[in-house]
Amino acid sequence: QVTLVESGGGLVQPGGSLRLSCVGSGFSLDDYAIGWFRQAPGKEREGVSCIRDTDDRRYYADSVRGRFTISRDNAKNTVYLQMDSLKPEDTAAYYCGTVAPAHCPNLEGFHSWGQGTQVTVSS
């Protein structure tokens, strides 16, 4: 059974940083493209970032490029999302999920996401 568990969210002031973790069980994350998406109340789901399994290419939404960094640690079966220079508009529940490699550049087509982790950016 494919299971993903997100963690690392919290309350942070504007300009601060957080690192989210996505831990997989029941499968090897390095066999899949893994992406992050977020959902804020009253807003549509937004793909944030994706890392491919075949070549480790990374993709970012325009809204986070230059501030967020996705990476993977295969030994820990974990994908991370380092979030720097956080803004109030980054406030959302963040989810990680598997992604078909062809959909990774478009940050869409998420499957098997976890329960999410809440990120709140506020002073």
Coordinates of N, CA and C in Angstrom, one line a residue:
Q1 N 0.8 -1.2 0.0 CA 0.0 0.0 0.0 C 0.9 1.2 0.0
V2 N 0.6 2.1 -0.9 CA 1.4 3.4 -1.0 C 0.8 4.4 0.0
T3 N 1.7 4.8 0.9 CA 1.4 5.8 1.9 C 2.4 6.9 1.9
L4 N 1.9 8.1 2.0 CA 2.8 9.3 2.1 C 2.4 10.1 3.3
V5 N 3.3 10.6 4.0 CA 3.0 11.3 5.2 C 3.8 12.6 5.2
E6 N 3.1 13.8 5.2 CA 3.7 15.1 5.2 C 3.9 15.6 6.6
S7 N 4.9 16.4 6.8 CA 5.2 17.0 8.1 C 6.0 18.2 8.0
G8 N 6.2 19.0 9.0 CA 7.1 20.1 9.0 C 6.4 21.5 8.9
G9 N 5.1 21.5 8.8 CA 4.4 22.8 8.7 C 4.3 23.4 10.1
G10 N 3.8 24.7 10.1 CA 3.7 25.4 11.3 C 3.4 26.9 11.0
L11 N 3.5 27.7 12.1 CA 3.3 29.1 12.0 C 4.7 29.8 11.9
V12 N 4.8 30.7 10.9 CA 6.1 31.4 10.7 C 5.8 32.8 10.3
Q13 N 6.7 33.7 10.6 CA 6.5 35.1 10.2 C 6.9 35.3 8.8
P14 N 6.4 36.3 8.2 CA 6.8 36.6 6.8 C 8.3 36.8 6.7
G15 N 8.9 36.2 5.7 CA 10.3 36.2 5.5 C 11.0 35.0 6.1
G16 N 10.3 34.2 6.9 CA 10.8 33.1 7.5 C 10.9 31.9 6.6
S17 N 11.4 30.7 7.2 CA 11.6 29.5 6.4 C 11.0 28.3 7.1
L18 N 10.6 27.3 6.4 CA 10.2 26.0 6.9 C 10.7 25.0 5.9
R19 N 10.9 23.8 6.4 CA 11.2 22.6 5.5 C 10.1 21.6 5.8
L20 N 9.4 21.2 4.7 CA 8.4 20.2 4.7 C 9.1 18.9 4.3
S21 N 8.6 17.8 4.9 CA 9.1 16.5 4.6 C 7.9 15.6 4.1
C22 N 8.2 14.7 3.2 CA 7.2 13.8 2.6 C 7.9 12.4 2.7
V23 N 7.4 11.6 3.6 CA 8.0 10.3 3.8 C 7.1 9.2 3.2
G24 N 7.7 8.3 2.4 CA 6.9 7.3 1.8 C 7.1 6.0 2.5
S25 N 6.0 5.2 2.5 CA 6.1 3.8 3.0 C 5.4 2.9 2.1
G26 N 5.9 1.6 2.0 CA 5.2 0.7 1.1 C 5.7 0.7 -0.3
F27 N 6.6 1.7 -0.6 CA 7.2 1.8 -2.0 C 8.4 2.7 -1.9
S28 N 9.2 2.7 -2.9 CA 10.4 3.6 -2.9 C 10.1 4.9 -3.7
L29 N 10.3 6.0 -3.0 CA 10.0 7.3 -3.6 C 10.8 7.5 -4.8
D30 N 12.0 6.9 -4.9 CA 12.9 7.2 -6.0 C 12.4 6.5 -7.3
D31 N 11.4 5.7 -7.2 CA 10.8 5.1 -8.4 C 9.7 6.0 -9.0
Y32 N 9.4 7.1 -8.3 CA 8.3 8.0 -8.7 C 8.7 9.4 -8.8
A33 N 8.0 10.1 -9.7 CA 8.1 11.6 -9.6 C 7.2 12.0 -8.4
I34 N 7.7 12.9 -7.6 CA 7.0 13.3 -6.4 C 6.8 14.8 -6.5
G35 N 5.6 15.2 -6.2 CA 5.3 16.7 -6.3 C 4.6 17.2 -5.0
W36 N 4.6 18.5 -4.9 CA 3.9 19.1 -3.8 C 2.8 20.0 -4.4
F37 N 1.7 20.0 -3.7 CA 0.6 21.0 -4.1 C 0.1 21.6 -2.8
R38 N -0.6 22.7 -2.9 CA -1.2 23.3 -1.8 C -2.6 23.7 -2.0
Q39 N -3.3 23.9 -1.0 CA -4.7 24.3 -1.1 C -5.1 25.2 0.1
A40 N -5.5 26.4 -0.2 CA -5.9 27.3 0.8 C -7.5 27.4 0.8
P41 N -8.1 27.7 1.9 CA -9.6 27.8 1.9 C -10.1 28.7 0.9
G42 N -11.1 28.3 0.1 CA -11.7 29.1 -0.9 C -10.9 29.3 -2.2
K43 N -9.7 28.6 -2.3 CA -8.9 28.7 -3.5 C -8.7 27.4 -4.1
E44 N -8.4 27.4 -5.4 CA -8.1 26.2 -6.1 C -6.8 25.5 -5.7
R45 N -6.7 24.2 -5.9 CA -5.5 23.6 -5.6 C -4.4 24.1 -6.6
E46 N -3.2 24.3 -6.0 CA -2.1 24.8 -6.8 C -0.9 23.9 -6.7
G47 N -0.4 23.4 -7.9 CA 0.8 22.7 -7.9 C 2.0 23.6 -7.6
V48 N 2.8 23.2 -6.7 CA 3.9 24.0 -6.2 C 5.3 23.6 -6.8
S49 N 5.5 22.3 -6.8 CA 6.8 21.8 -7.2 C 6.8 20.3 -7.5
C50 N 7.7 19.9 -8.3 CA 7.8 18.5 -8.7 C 9.2 18.1 -9.0
I51 N 9.6 16.9 -8.6 CA 10.9 16.3 -8.9 C 10.7 15.0 -9.6
R52 N 11.4 14.8 -10.7 CA 11.2 13.6 -11.5 C 12.1 12.5 -11.0
D53 N 11.7 11.3 -11.2 CA 12.5 10.2 -10.8 C 13.6 9.8 -11.8
T54 N 13.3 10.0 -13.1 CA 14.2 9.6 -14.1 C 15.5 10.4 -14.2
D55 N 15.4 11.7 -14.0 CA 16.6 12.5 -14.1 C 16.7 13.6 -13.1
D56 N 15.8 13.5 -12.0 CA 15.9 14.5 -10.9 C 15.6 15.9 -11.4
R57 N 15.1 16.1 -12.5 CA 14.7 17.5 -12.9 C 13.6 18.0 -12.0
R58 N 13.7 19.3 -11.7 CA 12.8 19.9 -10.8 C 12.0 21.0 -11.4
Y59 N 10.8 21.2 -11.0 CA 9.9 22.1 -11.6 C 9.2 22.9 -10.5
Y60 N 9.0 24.2 -10.8 CA 8.4 25.1 -9.7 C 7.3 25.9 -10.4
A61 N 6.3 26.2 -9.5 CA 5.3 27.2 -9.9 C 6.0 28.6 -9.9
D62 N 5.5 29.5 -10.8 CA 6.1 30.8 -10.9 C 6.0 31.5 -9.5
S63 N 4.9 31.2 -8.8 CA 4.7 31.9 -7.5 C 5.8 31.6 -6.4
V64 N 6.5 30.5 -6.6 CA 7.5 30.0 -5.6 C 8.9 29.9 -6.1
R65 N 9.0 30.0 -7.4 CA 10.4 29.8 -8.0 C 11.4 30.9 -7.4
G66 N 12.5 30.3 -7.0 CA 13.5 31.2 -6.4 C 13.4 31.2 -4.9
R67 N 12.3 30.8 -4.3 CA 12.1 30.8 -2.9 C 12.0 29.4 -2.3
F68 N 11.4 28.4 -3.1 CA 11.3 27.1 -2.7 C 12.2 26.2 -3.4
T69 N 12.7 25.1 -2.7 CA 13.6 24.1 -3.3 C 13.1 22.7 -2.9
I70 N 12.9 21.9 -4.0 CA 12.5 20.5 -3.7 C 13.8 19.6 -3.9
S71 N 13.8 18.6 -3.0 CA 15.0 17.7 -3.1 C 14.5 16.3 -2.6
R72 N 15.3 15.3 -2.8 CA 15.0 14.0 -2.3 C 16.2 13.4 -1.6
D73 N 15.9 12.6 -0.6 CA 16.9 11.8 0.1 C 16.5 10.3 0.0
N74 N 17.0 9.6 -1.0 CA 16.5 8.2 -1.2 C 16.8 7.3 -0.1
A75 N 17.9 7.6 0.6 CA 18.2 6.7 1.8 C 17.2 6.8 2.9
K76 N 16.5 7.9 3.0 CA 15.5 8.1 4.0 C 14.1 8.0 3.3
N77 N 14.0 7.7 2.1 CA 12.7 7.6 1.4 C 11.9 8.9 1.6
T78 N 12.5 10.0 1.4 CA 11.9 11.3 1.8 C 12.1 12.3 0.7
V79 N 11.1 13.1 0.4 CA 11.2 14.3 -0.4 C 11.0 15.5 0.5
Y80 N 11.8 16.5 0.3 CA 11.7 17.7 1.1 C 11.3 18.9 0.2
L81 N 10.6 19.8 0.9 CA 10.3 21.1 0.2 C 10.9 22.2 1.2
Q82 N 12.0 22.8 0.8 CA 12.6 23.9 1.6 C 11.9 25.2 1.1
M83 N 11.3 25.9 2.1 CA 10.5 27.1 1.8 C 11.2 28.3 2.5
D84 N 11.7 29.2 1.7 CA 12.4 30.4 2.2 C 11.6 31.6 1.8
S85 N 11.9 32.7 2.5 CA 11.2 34.0 2.1 C 9.7 33.9 2.1
L86 N 9.2 33.2 3.0 CA 7.7 32.9 3.0 C 6.9 34.2 3.1
K87 N 5.8 34.1 2.4 CA 4.8 35.2 2.3 C 3.5 34.8 2.8
P88 N 2.7 35.8 3.3 CA 1.3 35.4 3.7 C 0.5 34.6 2.7
E89 N 0.7 34.9 1.5 CA 0.0 34.2 0.4 C 0.5 32.7 0.2
D90 N 1.5 32.3 0.9 CA 1.9 30.9 0.9 C 1.1 30.1 2.0
T91 N 0.3 30.8 2.7 CA -0.5 30.1 3.7 C -1.5 29.1 3.1
A92 N -1.4 27.8 3.4 CA -2.2 26.8 2.8 C -1.9 25.4 3.5
A93 N -2.7 24.5 3.2 CA -2.3 23.1 3.6 C -1.5 22.5 2.4
Y94 N -0.4 21.9 2.7 CA 0.6 21.4 1.7 C 0.5 19.9 1.7
Y95 N 0.5 19.3 0.5 CA 0.4 17.9 0.3 C 1.5 17.4 -0.7
C96 N 2.0 16.2 -0.4 CA 2.8 15.6 -1.4 C 2.1 14.4 -2.0
G97 N 2.5 14.1 -3.3 CA 1.8 13.0 -3.9 C 2.7 12.5 -5.1
T98 N 2.4 11.3 -5.5 CA 3.1 10.8 -6.7 C 2.5 11.5 -7.9
V99 N 3.3 11.6 -9.0 CA 2.9 12.3 -10.2 C 3.4 11.5 -11.4
A100 N 2.6 11.4 -12.4 CA 3.1 10.8 -13.6 C 4.2 11.7 -14.2
P101 N 5.4 11.1 -14.6 CA 6.5 11.9 -15.0 C 6.1 12.9 -16.1
A102 N 5.2 12.5 -17.0 CA 4.9 13.5 -18.1 C 4.1 14.7 -17.5
H103 N 3.5 14.6 -16.4 CA 2.8 15.7 -15.8 C 3.6 16.5 -14.8
C104 N 4.8 16.0 -14.5 CA 5.6 16.8 -13.5 C 5.9 18.2 -14.0
P105 N 6.2 18.5 -15.2 CA 6.5 19.9 -15.6 C 5.3 20.8 -15.4
N106 N 4.1 20.2 -15.6 CA 2.9 21.0 -15.4 C 2.3 21.1 -14.0
L107 N 3.0 20.4 -13.1 CA 2.6 20.3 -11.7 C 1.1 20.0 -11.6
E108 N 0.8 18.9 -12.2 CA -0.6 18.4 -12.1 C -0.6 16.9 -12.1
G109 N -1.8 16.3 -12.0 CA -1.9 14.8 -12.0 C -1.4 14.2 -10.8
F110 N -1.7 14.7 -9.6 CA -1.2 14.1 -8.3 C -2.0 12.9 -8.0
H111 N -1.4 11.9 -7.4 CA -2.0 10.7 -6.9 C -1.5 10.4 -5.5
S112 N -2.3 9.7 -4.7 CA -1.8 9.1 -3.5 C -1.2 10.1 -2.5
W113 N -1.8 11.2 -2.3 CA -1.3 12.2 -1.4 C -1.6 11.8 0.0
G114 N -0.9 12.5 1.0 CA -1.1 12.2 2.4 C -2.2 13.1 3.0
Q115 N -2.1 13.3 4.3 CA -3.1 14.0 5.0 C -2.8 15.5 5.0
G116 N -1.6 15.9 4.6 CA -1.2 17.3 4.5 C -0.6 17.9 5.7
T117 N 0.0 19.0 5.6 CA 0.6 19.7 6.7 C 0.3 21.2 6.5
Q118 N -0.2 21.9 7.6 CA -0.6 23.2 7.5 C 0.6 24.2 7.6
V119 N 0.7 25.1 6.7 CA 1.6 26.2 6.8 C 0.9 27.5 6.9
T120 N 1.2 28.3 7.9 CA 0.6 29.6 8.1 C 1.7 30.6 8.3
V121 N 1.6 31.6 7.4 CA 2.6 32.7 7.4 C 1.9 34.0 7.8
S122 N 2.2 34.4 9.0 CA 1.5 35.6 9.6 C 2.4 36.2 10.6
S123 N 2.3 37.5 10.7 CA 3.0 38.3 11.8 C 2.1 38.4 13.0

